[in-house]
Coordinates of C-alpha atoms in Angstrom, one line a residue:
M119 CA 57.1 105.8 161.2
F120 CA 56.2 107.5 164.5
Y121 CA 53.5 105.0 165.4
H122 CA 55.6 102.0 164.5
A123 CA 58.2 103.1 167.1
Y124 CA 55.7 104.5 169.6
D125 CA 53.5 101.4 169.6
S126 CA 56.6 99.2 169.9
Y127 CA 57.7 101.2 172.9
L128 CA 54.4 100.7 174.6
K129 CA 54.3 97.0 173.8
Y130 CA 57.8 96.0 174.5
A131 CA 59.6 98.7 176.6
Y132 CA 57.2 100.7 178.8
P133 CA 57.7 101.6 181.7
Y134 CA 61.5 101.6 180.9
D135 CA 63.1 104.7 179.6
E136 CA 63.9 103.5 176.1
L137 CA 63.0 100.8 173.6
R138 CA 65.7 98.4 172.3
P139 CA 64.4 97.9 168.8
M140 CA 66.4 94.8 167.9
S141 CA 65.9 92.9 171.2
C142 CA 62.3 94.0 171.5
D143 CA 62.6 95.0 175.1
G144 CA 63.3 98.0 177.3
I145 CA 66.1 99.6 179.2
D146 CA 66.6 102.5 181.7
T147 CA 69.1 105.1 180.5
Y148 CA 68.5 108.5 181.9
G149 CA 66.6 108.1 185.1
S150 CA 64.0 105.3 185.2
Y151 CA 61.0 107.5 184.6
S152 CA 59.5 106.3 181.4
L153 CA 61.5 108.8 179.4
T154 CA 60.3 108.0 175.9
L155 CA 56.6 108.3 177.0
I156 CA 57.2 111.8 178.3
D157 CA 59.4 112.8 175.4
A158 CA 56.8 111.6 172.8
L159 CA 53.8 113.2 174.5
D160 CA 53.6 116.5 172.6
T161 CA 54.3 114.8 169.3
L162 CA 51.0 113.0 169.8
A163 CA 49.3 116.4 170.1
I164 CA 51.1 117.8 167.0
M165 CA 50.0 114.7 165.0
G166 CA 46.4 115.1 166.1
N167 CA 46.1 112.0 168.3
Y168 CA 44.3 113.8 171.2
S169 CA 42.8 110.7 172.7
E170 CA 46.2 109.0 173.2
F171 CA 47.6 112.4 174.4
Q172 CA 44.9 112.6 177.1
R173 CA 45.4 108.9 178.1
V174 CA 49.1 109.5 178.7
V175 CA 48.4 112.8 180.5
D176 CA 46.0 110.9 182.8
I177 CA 48.8 108.4 183.6
L178 CA 51.3 111.1 184.3
S179 CA 48.9 113.1 186.4
T180 CA 48.6 110.2 188.9
K181 CA 52.3 110.8 189.7
T182 CA 52.8 113.4 192.5
D183 CA 56.6 113.9 192.4
F184 CA 59.9 112.5 191.0
D185 CA 61.3 111.5 194.4
A186 CA 63.9 108.7 193.7
N187 CA 67.3 107.9 195.0
I188 CA 69.0 108.0 191.6
N189 CA 71.7 110.2 190.1
V190 CA 70.6 111.9 186.8
S191 CA 72.1 114.2 184.2
V192 CA 70.9 117.8 185.0
F193 CA 71.0 118.7 181.4
E194 CA 69.1 115.7 180.0
T195 CA 66.5 115.8 182.7
N196 CA 65.8 119.4 182.1
I197 CA 65.5 119.3 178.3
R198 CA 63.6 115.9 178.2
I199 CA 61.5 115.8 181.3
I200 CA 60.9 119.4 182.4
G201 CA 60.7 120.5 178.7
G202 CA 58.3 117.6 177.9
L203 CA 56.1 118.2 180.9
L204 CA 55.9 122.0 180.3
S205 CA 55.1 121.5 176.6
A206 CA 52.4 118.9 177.3
H207 CA 50.9 121.1 180.0
L208 CA 50.6 124.1 177.6
L209 CA 49.1 121.9 174.8
S210 CA 46.5 120.3 177.1
N211 CA 43.9 122.8 176.3
K212 CA 44.5 122.6 172.6
A213 CA 44.4 118.8 172.8
G214 CA 41.0 118.8 174.6
A215 CA 42.3 117.5 177.9
K216 CA 40.6 118.6 181.0
V217 CA 42.4 121.5 182.6
E218 CA 42.3 122.8 186.1
P219 CA 40.9 126.2 187.1
G220 CA 43.6 128.8 186.6
F221 CA 45.2 127.1 183.5
P222 CA 47.9 127.7 182.2
C223 CA 49.1 128.9 185.6
N224 CA 48.0 125.7 187.3
G225 CA 47.9 122.0 186.4
P226 CA 49.3 118.6 187.4
L227 CA 52.0 118.5 184.7
L228 CA 53.1 122.0 185.6
R229 CA 53.4 120.9 189.2
L230 CA 55.4 117.9 188.2
A231 CA 57.7 120.0 186.1
E232 CA 58.3 122.3 189.0
D233 CA 59.0 119.4 191.3
V234 CA 61.7 118.2 188.9
A235 CA 63.2 121.7 188.7
K236 CA 63.3 122.0 192.5
R237 CA 65.3 118.7 192.5
L238 CA 67.7 120.0 189.9
I239 CA 68.2 123.5 191.3
A240 CA 70.7 122.3 193.9
A241 CA 73.2 121.8 191.0
F242 CA 73.5 125.6 190.7
D243 CA 74.8 126.1 194.2
T244 CA 78.5 126.6 193.1
K245 CA 81.0 129.4 193.5
T246 CA 80.4 130.5 189.9
G247 CA 76.6 129.9 189.7
M248 CA 77.3 127.4 186.9
P249 CA 75.7 124.0 187.6
Y250 CA 77.1 120.6 188.4
G251 CA 76.4 118.0 185.7
T252 CA 74.7 115.5 188.0
V253 CA 72.2 115.5 190.9
N254 CA 70.5 112.9 193.0
L255 CA 66.8 113.4 192.7
R256 CA 66.3 112.9 196.4
Y257 CA 69.5 114.1 198.0
G258 CA 70.9 116.8 195.6
V259 CA 74.5 116.9 194.4
P260 CA 76.2 113.6 195.1
K261 CA 79.1 113.5 197.4
G262 CA 82.4 113.8 195.4
E263 CA 80.6 114.9 192.3
T264 CA 83.0 116.5 189.7
P265 CA 82.6 120.2 189.3
I266 CA 83.6 119.9 185.6
T267 CA 80.6 120.5 183.3
C268 CA 80.3 121.1 179.5
T269 CA 79.3 124.4 178.2
A270 CA 75.9 123.2 176.9
G271 CA 75.3 121.7 180.4
I272 CA 75.5 125.3 181.8
G273 CA 73.7 127.3 179.1
T274 CA 70.7 125.2 178.3
F275 CA 68.2 126.1 181.0
I276 CA 66.7 129.5 180.3
V277 CA 63.9 128.3 178.0
E278 CA 62.5 125.7 180.5
F279 CA 63.4 127.6 183.7
G280 CA 62.1 130.9 182.3
T281 CA 58.9 129.3 181.3
L282 CA 58.5 127.9 184.8
S283 CA 59.1 131.3 186.5
R284 CA 56.6 133.0 184.2
L285 CA 53.9 130.3 184.8
T286 CA 54.4 129.9 188.5
G287 CA 55.4 133.4 189.6
D288 CA 58.5 132.2 191.3
P289 CA 61.6 134.1 190.0
L290 CA 64.0 131.5 191.3
Y291 CA 64.3 129.4 188.1
E292 CA 64.7 132.3 185.6
E293 CA 67.1 134.2 187.8
V294 CA 69.3 131.1 188.5
A295 CA 69.4 130.2 184.8
M296 CA 70.2 133.8 183.8
N297 CA 73.0 134.0 186.4
A298 CA 74.6 130.9 184.9
L299 CA 74.4 132.4 181.5
Y300 CA 76.0 135.7 182.6
S301 CA 78.7 133.7 184.5
L302 CA 79.5 131.6 181.4
F303 CA 79.6 134.7 179.2
N304 CA 82.0 136.4 181.5
H305 CA 84.4 133.4 181.2
K306 CA 84.7 133.6 177.5
S307 CA 88.3 133.8 176.1
P308 CA 90.0 137.1 175.1
I309 CA 89.0 136.4 171.5
G310 CA 85.4 135.8 172.5
L311 CA 85.3 132.0 172.2
F312 CA 83.9 129.4 174.6
G313 CA 85.6 126.1 175.4
N314 CA 84.1 122.7 175.8
H315 CA 84.3 122.0 179.5
I316 CA 84.8 124.2 182.6
D317 CA 85.3 123.8 186.3
T318 CA 82.1 125.3 187.9
N319 CA 83.9 126.0 191.1
T320 CA 87.1 127.7 189.8
G321 CA 85.9 129.0 186.4
K322 CA 88.9 127.4 184.7
W323 CA 88.4 125.8 181.3
T324 CA 89.4 122.1 181.3
A325 CA 88.8 121.6 177.6
Q326 CA 89.7 124.5 175.4
D327 CA 88.4 123.4 172.0
A328 CA 85.9 125.9 170.7
G329 CA 83.2 124.9 168.2
I330 CA 79.4 124.9 167.7
G331 CA 78.9 121.2 168.2
S332 CA 79.1 118.6 170.9
G333 CA 79.2 119.9 174.4
V334 CA 78.5 123.5 173.3
D335 CA 75.7 123.5 170.7
S336 CA 72.5 124.3 172.7
Y337 CA 74.2 127.1 174.6
F338 CA 74.1 129.2 171.5
E339 CA 70.6 127.9 170.6
Y340 CA 69.2 129.0 174.0
L341 CA 70.6 132.5 173.7
V342 CA 68.5 133.1 170.6
K343 CA 65.4 131.2 171.7
G344 CA 65.5 132.5 175.3
S345 CA 65.7 136.1 174.0
I346 CA 62.7 135.6 171.8
L347 CA 60.5 133.6 174.2
L348 CA 61.2 135.8 177.3
Q349 CA 61.8 139.1 175.5
R350 CA 65.3 139.4 176.9
P351 CA 67.5 141.4 174.4
E352 CA 70.6 140.8 176.5
L353 CA 70.5 137.2 175.4
M354 CA 70.4 138.2 171.8
E355 CA 73.3 140.6 172.4
M356 CA 75.3 137.7 174.0
F357 CA 74.6 135.6 170.9
R358 CA 75.6 138.4 168.5
E359 CA 78.9 138.9 170.4
A360 CA 79.6 135.1 170.3
R361 CA 78.7 134.8 166.6
K362 CA 81.1 137.5 165.6
S363 CA 83.9 135.4 167.0
I364 CA 82.5 132.2 165.6
D365 CA 82.3 133.7 162.1
K366 CA 85.8 135.2 162.4
H367 CA 87.7 132.2 163.8
L368 CA 85.6 129.0 163.1
K369 CA 83.9 129.6 159.7
K370 CA 85.8 128.3 156.7
D371 CA 84.0 128.0 153.3
D372 CA 80.6 127.7 155.0
W373 CA 81.9 124.9 157.3
Y374 CA 82.6 125.4 161.0
M375 CA 85.9 124.0 162.4
W376 CA 87.0 123.4 166.0
V377 CA 89.8 125.7 167.1
S378 CA 91.7 126.6 170.2
M379 CA 89.6 129.1 172.3
T380 CA 92.6 131.3 173.0
K381 CA 94.7 131.2 169.8
A382 CA 92.1 130.2 167.2
Q383 CA 94.4 127.5 165.8
I384 CA 92.4 124.7 164.1
T385 CA 92.4 121.7 166.4
L386 CA 89.8 119.5 164.7
P387 CA 88.7 120.1 161.0
V388 CA 85.5 118.1 161.4
F389 CA 81.8 118.5 160.9
Q390 CA 79.8 116.9 163.7
S391 CA 76.3 115.7 163.2
L392 CA 75.2 117.7 166.2
E393 CA 76.3 120.9 164.4
A394 CA 73.5 120.6 161.8
F395 CA 71.2 122.7 164.1
W396 CA 73.1 125.8 163.2
P397 CA 71.4 126.7 159.8
G398 CA 68.0 126.4 161.5
L399 CA 69.2 128.7 164.3
L400 CA 70.4 131.3 161.8
S401 CA 66.9 131.2 160.2
L402 CA 65.4 132.4 163.5
I403 CA 67.3 135.7 163.2
G404 CA 66.6 136.1 159.4
E405 CA 70.0 134.8 158.2
T406 CA 68.6 132.5 155.6
S407 CA 71.2 133.0 152.9
N408 CA 74.2 132.0 155.0
A409 CA 72.1 129.2 156.5
M410 CA 71.3 127.7 153.1
K411 CA 74.9 127.6 152.1
T412 CA 75.9 125.7 155.2
L413 CA 72.9 123.4 154.9
H414 CA 73.9 122.4 151.4
N415 CA 77.3 121.3 152.8
Y416 CA 75.6 119.2 155.4
H417 CA 73.2 117.7 153.0
Q418 CA 76.0 116.6 150.7
V419 CA 77.4 114.6 153.6
W420 CA 74.0 112.9 154.0
Q421 CA 73.9 112.1 150.3
Q422 CA 77.4 110.6 150.5
Y423 CA 76.5 108.0 153.1
G424 CA 72.7 108.1 153.4
F425 CA 73.2 109.5 156.9
T426 CA 75.4 112.0 158.7
P427 CA 78.2 110.3 160.8
E428 CA 78.9 111.7 164.2
F429 CA 82.3 113.1 162.9
Y430 CA 83.0 113.9 159.3
Y431 CA 86.6 115.0 158.4
I432 CA 86.1 118.0 156.0
T433 CA 89.5 117.9 154.4
Q434 CA 89.5 114.1 153.8
N435 CA 85.8 114.0 152.9
E436 CA 85.2 110.9 155.0
A437 CA 83.6 109.7 158.3
G438 CA 85.8 109.9 161.3
A439 CA 87.3 106.7 162.6
G440 CA 85.3 105.4 165.6
K441 CA 82.7 108.1 165.0
E442 CA 80.8 106.5 162.0
S443 CA 77.5 106.1 163.8
Y444 CA 74.1 107.8 163.3
P445 CA 71.9 107.5 166.4
L446 CA 68.8 108.8 164.5
R447 CA 69.7 112.4 165.3
P448 CA 67.3 115.2 164.4
E449 CA 69.6 118.2 163.8
L450 CA 69.7 118.1 160.0
I451 CA 65.9 117.7 159.6
E452 CA 65.4 120.4 162.2
S453 CA 67.3 122.9 160.1
I454 CA 65.5 121.8 157.0
M455 CA 62.1 122.3 158.6
Y456 CA 63.0 125.8 159.9
L457 CA 64.5 126.9 156.6
Y458 CA 61.5 125.6 154.6
R459 CA 59.2 127.6 156.8
A460 CA 61.4 130.7 156.1
T461 CA 62.0 130.3 152.4
G462 CA 59.6 127.8 150.8
D463 CA 62.5 126.4 148.8
P464 CA 61.4 123.1 147.2
F465 CA 65.0 121.7 147.5
L466 CA 64.3 121.4 151.2
L467 CA 61.4 119.1 150.7
E468 CA 63.6 116.9 148.6
A469 CA 66.3 116.9 151.3
G470 CA 63.6 115.9 153.8
E471 CA 62.5 113.1 151.6
D472 CA 66.2 111.9 151.4
I473 CA 66.2 111.6 155.2
L474 CA 62.8 109.9 155.4
R475 CA 63.8 107.3 152.8
S476 CA 67.2 106.6 154.4
I477 CA 65.7 106.0 157.9
K478 CA 62.9 103.8 156.5
H479 CA 65.3 101.8 154.3
S480 CA 68.1 101.1 156.8
A481 CA 67.0 101.8 160.4
K482 CA 63.6 100.1 160.5
T483 CA 63.3 96.9 162.6
P484 CA 60.3 94.7 163.5
C485 CA 60.2 96.5 166.8
G486 CA 61.1 100.1 166.0
Y487 CA 64.0 102.0 164.5
A488 CA 67.7 101.3 165.3
T489 CA 70.8 103.4 165.6
I490 CA 73.0 103.1 162.5
K491 CA 76.3 101.8 163.9
D492 CA 78.3 102.6 160.8
V493 CA 77.0 104.9 158.1
R494 CA 79.4 103.3 155.6
D495 CA 77.7 99.9 155.5
H496 CA 74.5 100.8 157.5
R497 CA 75.0 98.2 160.2
T498 CA 72.6 98.7 163.1
E499 CA 72.9 98.9 166.8
D500 CA 70.3 98.0 169.4
R501 CA 69.2 101.4 170.7
M502 CA 66.4 103.9 169.9
E503 CA 66.9 107.1 171.8
S504 CA 63.8 109.0 173.0
F505 CA 64.7 112.0 170.8
F506 CA 63.7 109.9 167.7
L507 CA 60.1 110.3 168.8
S508 CA 60.3 113.8 170.3
E509 CA 62.4 115.4 167.6
T510 CA 63.3 113.4 164.4
T511 CA 59.8 112.2 163.5
K512 CA 58.3 115.5 164.7
Y513 CA 60.4 117.7 162.5
L514 CA 59.9 115.4 159.5
Y515 CA 56.1 115.5 160.1
L516 CA 56.1 119.3 160.5
L517 CA 58.2 119.8 157.3
F518 CA 55.4 118.1 155.2
D519 CA 52.4 119.1 157.3
T520 CA 52.3 122.7 156.2
D521 CA 48.9 123.4 157.8
N522 CA 49.8 122.1 161.3
F523 CA 48.7 124.4 164.2
I524 CA 52.3 124.7 165.2
H525 CA 52.9 126.9 162.1
N526 CA 50.1 129.3 163.1
Q527 CA 51.4 132.9 162.7
G528 CA 48.7 134.7 164.7
Q529 CA 45.8 134.1 162.3
H530 CA 43.9 132.5 165.2
G531 CA 44.1 131.8 168.9
T532 CA 42.0 130.8 171.9
L533 CA 40.7 133.3 174.5
I534 CA 40.6 132.0 178.0
N535 CA 39.7 133.4 181.4
T536 CA 42.4 133.3 184.1
P537 CA 42.7 134.8 187.6
N538 CA 44.5 137.7 185.9
G539 CA 41.7 138.4 183.4
E540 CA 41.3 137.3 179.8
C541 CA 44.3 135.8 178.0
V542 CA 45.1 134.6 174.5
I543 CA 46.8 131.2 174.0
N544 CA 47.5 128.9 171.0
A545 CA 48.3 132.0 168.9
G546 CA 51.4 130.5 167.3
G547 CA 55.0 131.6 167.4
Y548 CA 56.0 128.4 169.3
I549 CA 59.5 128.2 170.5
F550 CA 61.0 124.6 170.5
N551 CA 63.4 123.7 173.3
T552 CA 66.5 121.7 172.2
E553 CA 64.5 118.4 172.6
A554 CA 61.8 119.9 170.2
H555 CA 59.2 120.5 172.9
P556 CA 57.2 123.5 171.8
I557 CA 56.5 126.3 174.3
D558 CA 53.6 128.7 173.6
P559 CA 54.9 132.2 174.1
S560 CA 51.5 133.8 174.5
A561 CA 50.6 131.5 177.4
L562 CA 53.6 133.0 179.4
H563 CA 51.6 136.3 179.6
C564 CA 48.6 134.7 181.3
C565 CA 50.1 134.5 184.8
Y566 CA 50.7 138.1 185.7
N567 CA 48.6 141.2 185.9
T568 CA 48.9 143.0 182.6
P569 CA 46.0 145.2 181.7
N570 CA 44.5 143.4 178.7
D571 CA 41.9 146.1 178.0
V572 CA 44.4 148.9 177.4
L573 CA 46.0 149.3 173.9
V574 CA 49.8 149.4 174.0
D575 CA 51.3 152.8 173.4
F576 CA 54.7 152.1 171.9
K577 CA 55.8 155.7 172.6
E578 CA 55.7 154.8 176.3
F579 CA 57.4 151.4 175.6
D580 CA 60.6 152.2 177.5
N581 CA 58.7 153.3 180.6
N582 CA 56.5 150.2 180.5
Q583 CA 58.9 147.5 179.3
A584 CA 59.0 145.8 182.7
M585 CA 55.2 145.2 182.4
Y586 CA 55.5 143.7 178.9
R587 CA 58.3 141.4 180.1
G588 CA 56.4 140.1 183.1
I589 CA 58.8 141.6 185.6
Q590 CA 55.9 143.0 187.6
L591 CA 55.1 139.5 188.7
L592 CA 58.7 138.7 189.6
K593 CA 58.9 141.9 191.6
K594 CA 55.7 140.9 193.4
K595 CA 57.3 137.7 194.5
M596 CA 60.7 139.2 195.3
P597 CA 61.6 140.2 198.9
K598 CA 61.1 144.0 199.3
K599 CA 64.7 144.7 200.1
H600 CA 65.7 143.7 196.5
Q601 CA 62.9 145.4 194.6
N602 CA 64.5 148.8 194.2
E603 CA 68.1 147.8 193.8
K604 CA 70.0 149.7 191.1
V605 CA 71.9 147.6 188.5
E606 CA 75.5 148.6 187.8
I607 CA 76.4 148.8 184.1
V608 CA 79.7 147.2 183.5
A609 CA 81.5 145.7 180.5
P610 CA 81.6 141.9 180.6
S611 CA 84.9 140.5 181.7
E612 CA 87.0 138.8 179.1
N613 CA 89.6 137.3 181.4
V614 CA 90.0 133.5 181.3
T615 CA 92.3 131.1 183.0
S616 CA 92.6 127.8 181.2
V617 CA 94.2 124.4 181.1
S618 CA 94.1 122.3 178.0
L619 CA 92.6 118.9 177.6
P620 CA 91.7 117.1 174.3
L621 CA 88.3 117.4 172.8
S622 CA 87.9 113.7 173.2
V623 CA 86.4 114.2 176.7
A624 CA 83.2 115.4 175.0
Q625 CA 82.8 113.6 171.7
N626 CA 79.0 113.2 171.7
E627 CA 75.8 114.0 173.4
S628 CA 75.9 110.9 175.5
S629 CA 78.9 112.3 177.4
L630 CA 76.4 114.6 179.2
G631 CA 75.6 111.6 181.3
E632 CA 73.2 108.7 181.7
A633 CA 71.3 107.9 184.9
E634 CA 73.0 106.0 187.5
V635 CA 70.8 104.1 190.0
T636 CA 72.7 104.7 193.2
V637 CA 72.1 104.7 196.9
S638 CA 73.5 108.0 198.1
D639 CA 74.5 109.1 201.5
P640 CA 71.9 111.7 202.8
P641 CA 73.5 115.2 203.0
T642 CA 74.4 116.6 206.4
N643 CA 72.8 119.9 205.6
S644 CA 69.5 120.3 203.7
F645 CA 69.7 122.5 200.7
D646 CA 67.7 125.8 200.7
A647 CA 67.1 127.2 197.2
Q648 CA 65.9 130.5 198.4
Q649 CA 69.0 131.0 200.4
M650 CA 71.1 130.2 197.4
L651 CA 69.1 132.8 195.4
E652 CA 69.7 135.4 198.1
R653 CA 73.4 134.7 198.0
L654 CA 73.6 135.0 194.2
R655 CA 71.7 138.3 194.4
G656 CA 73.9 139.6 197.2
E657 CA 77.2 138.6 195.6
N658 CA 76.2 140.0 192.2
K659 CA 79.4 138.6 190.7
Y660 CA 78.2 139.1 187.1
P661 CA 76.4 142.5 187.1
K662 CA 73.9 142.9 184.3
N663 CA 74.4 145.2 181.4
E664 CA 71.4 147.5 181.5
S665 CA 72.0 148.9 178.1
W666 CA 71.7 145.4 176.6
E667 CA 68.6 144.7 178.6
R668 CA 66.8 147.7 177.1
N669 CA 67.9 147.2 173.5
F670 CA 64.6 145.7 172.3
E671 CA 65.5 146.7 168.7
L672 CA 67.7 143.6 168.7
L673 CA 64.7 141.3 168.8
G674 CA 63.3 142.7 165.6
C675 CA 64.1 140.9 162.3
K676 CA 62.4 139.6 159.2
A677 CA 62.2 136.1 160.6
Q678 CA 60.4 136.8 163.8
K679 CA 58.8 140.3 164.0
F680 CA 55.5 138.5 164.6
L681 CA 56.9 136.7 167.7
Q682 CA 58.0 140.1 169.1
R683 CA 54.6 141.7 168.6
L684 CA 52.9 138.6 170.1
S685 CA 55.2 138.4 173.1
I686 CA 54.9 142.1 173.9
M687 CA 51.2 142.6 173.3
G688 CA 49.7 139.2 173.9
E689 CA 47.2 139.7 171.2
V690 CA 45.9 137.9 168.1
F691 CA 46.5 139.7 164.8
N692 CA 44.4 139.2 161.7

């Protein structure tokens, strides 16, 4: 399935962003940068095709930057391009590609990822620290750009930006992403819910519907994954706080509704296809029982139609009018794969086979796989989004390939030499970004000076936690005047000022924006990222909660104690 689509992309669509599987040609959608090729790259490595992986890496390595006068979605460019480049960079050694001295702290794909991040970082230069939704890759934020951004478009950076900071030693990316998360958290409603869209200059909510789906989903996902990957308990605390309100106000009979963020009145009794990531996310914190109950509901929808429609009205048991399509989304198979790894329940293999058979039967075309335009009659539409190759086929493959190296739980790893001494990589515990690009958590510990020859004394853990989290490196790069600043402990604000707009402004993932090839007026003043960072530090609008930052107990659970030990100690365990 993967190769039918991938080979067709190379034959008919490259170097365009996407394949049109019915027209057998290509089209640019998100930025005119061969998106599908970058998005599919780490899938090649996971499926064991190292020769093709190396060939594509060689092609990408000839590119020095992403300088182009085009407007792109900050969200999509981050998760697909930066995420794809970082993952491929970290898998290069595993796939046998030639790596530069200093790997994983150096390499052509890492430099490309940082180049893209530097072009996106201007979006965060707002009064709240929450980013604009669009930037021009050459000139920064376009003149007249709306400050209104969806919640996911604010909270879906910490995995990629944190990885960049840990690998490059530049604190800019992780600090900016964390500031945006703190800002967003401080704008939650009095009952602890988050709306759909917010004005990043004023902090006013412009769409007040609260849910776990479109426009919000990956915010919650990155709180959990960011906390595990970067060993930041404060992110897990934010998720726990948010989940209390979600379970109290949104959860009804193992479904999740959309409600008013201030009054908790049900505004939309629907299940969205994008919400199917939630059971997989719960499995990461050990909540497999609740996750399985919700997954059974979602699987029943799949069985009813052969696919999950974008909207499914729970009370009427039918697909939503105008929202009957299935654009080959990965979220359901994502949760199935995660839960199978956690439980081994054979039902999940059957559910995965249902998805495999449906796609093969109804979506396959001579030139790839097509979007299902209407799940009720399985009519097709001429589009194959890049996430079909980066996510849907990958999660299906990993469900059935139980011995894949991605599933390694510390039984083996690779010892490499770096400028900071010996380091272990490829030891498992991979964290997938929201585009299914795996990040190796052990590699993040290779790029700062941690004494690898000293056994960790957990009695001294509190005193040494900064070293385990890589903060020594960030301090080293930080201007001296900020190194010894004390952090004020305050309770997060729960004040929110809102105006109400209907949920229809953010009905699906595409609303996050496609690329617009535009000639922009050059800005009158050049953007200085370091100056922005100094301003954010100086303003300190959203002071950190130090008690949360020190609560490492939050990161321990049945599902991922291995990840915690690996991330803290950077060792391989037999």
